[in-house]
CSV table of C-alpha atoms in Angstrom, one decimal:
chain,number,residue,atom,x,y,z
A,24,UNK,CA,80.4,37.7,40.8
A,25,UNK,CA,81.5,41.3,40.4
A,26,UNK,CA,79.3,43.7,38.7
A,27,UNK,CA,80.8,45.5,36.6
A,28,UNK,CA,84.2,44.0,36.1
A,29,UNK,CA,82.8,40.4,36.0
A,30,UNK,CA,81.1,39.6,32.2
A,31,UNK,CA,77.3,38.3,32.4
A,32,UNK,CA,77.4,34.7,34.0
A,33,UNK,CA,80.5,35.6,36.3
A,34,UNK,CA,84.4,35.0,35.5
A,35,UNK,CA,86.0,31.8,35.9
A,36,UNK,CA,89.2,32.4,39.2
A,37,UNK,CA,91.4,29.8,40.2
A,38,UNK,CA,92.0,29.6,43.9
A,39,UNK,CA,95.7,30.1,45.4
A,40,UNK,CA,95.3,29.4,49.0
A,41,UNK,CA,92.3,29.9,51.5
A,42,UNK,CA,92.1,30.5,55.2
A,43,UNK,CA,89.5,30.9,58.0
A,44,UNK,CA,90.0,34.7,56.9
A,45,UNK,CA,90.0,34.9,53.1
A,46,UNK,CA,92.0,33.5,50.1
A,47,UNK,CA,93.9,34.0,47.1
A,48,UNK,CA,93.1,33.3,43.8
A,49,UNK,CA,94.1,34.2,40.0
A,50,UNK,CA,91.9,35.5,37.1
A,51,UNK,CA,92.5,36.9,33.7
A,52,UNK,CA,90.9,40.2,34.4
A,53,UNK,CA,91.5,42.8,37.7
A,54,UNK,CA,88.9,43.2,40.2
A,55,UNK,CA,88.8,46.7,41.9
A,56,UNK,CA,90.3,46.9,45.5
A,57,UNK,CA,87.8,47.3,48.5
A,58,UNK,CA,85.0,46.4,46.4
A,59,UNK,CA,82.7,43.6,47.7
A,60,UNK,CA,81.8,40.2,45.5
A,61,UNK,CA,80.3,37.3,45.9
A,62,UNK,CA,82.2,33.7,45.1
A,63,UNK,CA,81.0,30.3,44.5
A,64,UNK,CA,84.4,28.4,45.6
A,65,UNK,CA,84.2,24.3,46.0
A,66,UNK,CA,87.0,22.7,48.2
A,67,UNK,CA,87.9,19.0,47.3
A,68,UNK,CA,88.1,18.3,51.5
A,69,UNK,CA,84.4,19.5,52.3
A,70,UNK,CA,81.3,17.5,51.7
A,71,UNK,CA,79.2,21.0,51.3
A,72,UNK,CA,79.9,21.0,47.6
A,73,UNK,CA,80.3,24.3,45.9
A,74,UNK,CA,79.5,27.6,48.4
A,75,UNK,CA,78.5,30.8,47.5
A,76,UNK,CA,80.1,33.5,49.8
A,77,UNK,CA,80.6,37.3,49.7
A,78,UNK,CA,84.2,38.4,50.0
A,79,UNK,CA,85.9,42.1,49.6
A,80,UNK,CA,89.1,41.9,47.3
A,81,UNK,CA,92.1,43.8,49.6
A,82,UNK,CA,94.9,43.7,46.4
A,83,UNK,CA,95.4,42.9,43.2
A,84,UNK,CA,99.0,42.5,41.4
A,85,UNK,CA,99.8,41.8,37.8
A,86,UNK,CA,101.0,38.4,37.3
A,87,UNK,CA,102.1,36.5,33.9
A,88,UNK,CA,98.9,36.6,32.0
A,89,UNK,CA,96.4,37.6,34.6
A,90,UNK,CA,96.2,39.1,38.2
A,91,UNK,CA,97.1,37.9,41.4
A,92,UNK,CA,94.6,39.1,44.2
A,93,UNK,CA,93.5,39.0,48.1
A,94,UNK,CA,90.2,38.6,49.6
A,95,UNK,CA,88.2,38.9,52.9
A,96,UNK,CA,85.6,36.6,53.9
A,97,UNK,CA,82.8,38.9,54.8
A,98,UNK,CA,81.0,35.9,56.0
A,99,UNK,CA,82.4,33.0,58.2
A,100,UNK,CA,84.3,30.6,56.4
A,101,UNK,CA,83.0,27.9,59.6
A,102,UNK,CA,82.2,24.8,58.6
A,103,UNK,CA,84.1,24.5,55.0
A,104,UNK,CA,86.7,22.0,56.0
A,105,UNK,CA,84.9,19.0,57.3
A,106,UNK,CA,85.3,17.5,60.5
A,107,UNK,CA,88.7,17.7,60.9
A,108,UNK,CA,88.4,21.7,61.0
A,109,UNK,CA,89.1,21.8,64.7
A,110,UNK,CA,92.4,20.1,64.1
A,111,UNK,CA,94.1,22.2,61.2
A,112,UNK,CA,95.0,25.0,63.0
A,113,UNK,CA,96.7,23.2,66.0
């Protein structure tokens, strides 16, 4: 959640893509570039269940209805893909 661009109870993102180094994701409202917010995102292929990490947002586009935007992991991102990890990136 995003204080203050995120209402109380946090905003609702839908994720684009995701890599060992951040993700992309839409939402109705912008974030602000370089500004640092924390995510719960649950992935379908990792028995962790939903994870709360912190992530800066890098850019933000206008898209349709809502924005397009880019983030960082600020944390590792180790761990999320199960144990098949080692072999996605070969």
């Amino acid at each position: 959640m995003c204080e203050p661009e995120a209402p109380p109870g946090g905003m609702h993102c839908t994720l684009r893509d995701i890599s060992f180094g951040g993700f992309g994701f839409e939402a109705i409202a912008p974030l602000a570039e370089d500004q640092t917010c924390q995510f719960l995102i649950h992935l379908q292929v990792s028995d962790l269940g939903p994870t709360k990490v912190k992530a800066r947002i890098r850019w933000v586009c206008p898209s349709g209805n809502g924005f397009v935007m880019g983030a960082e992991f600020l944390e590792s991102s180790k761990g999320w893909f199960g144990p098949e990890e080692d072999s996605l990136g070969k």
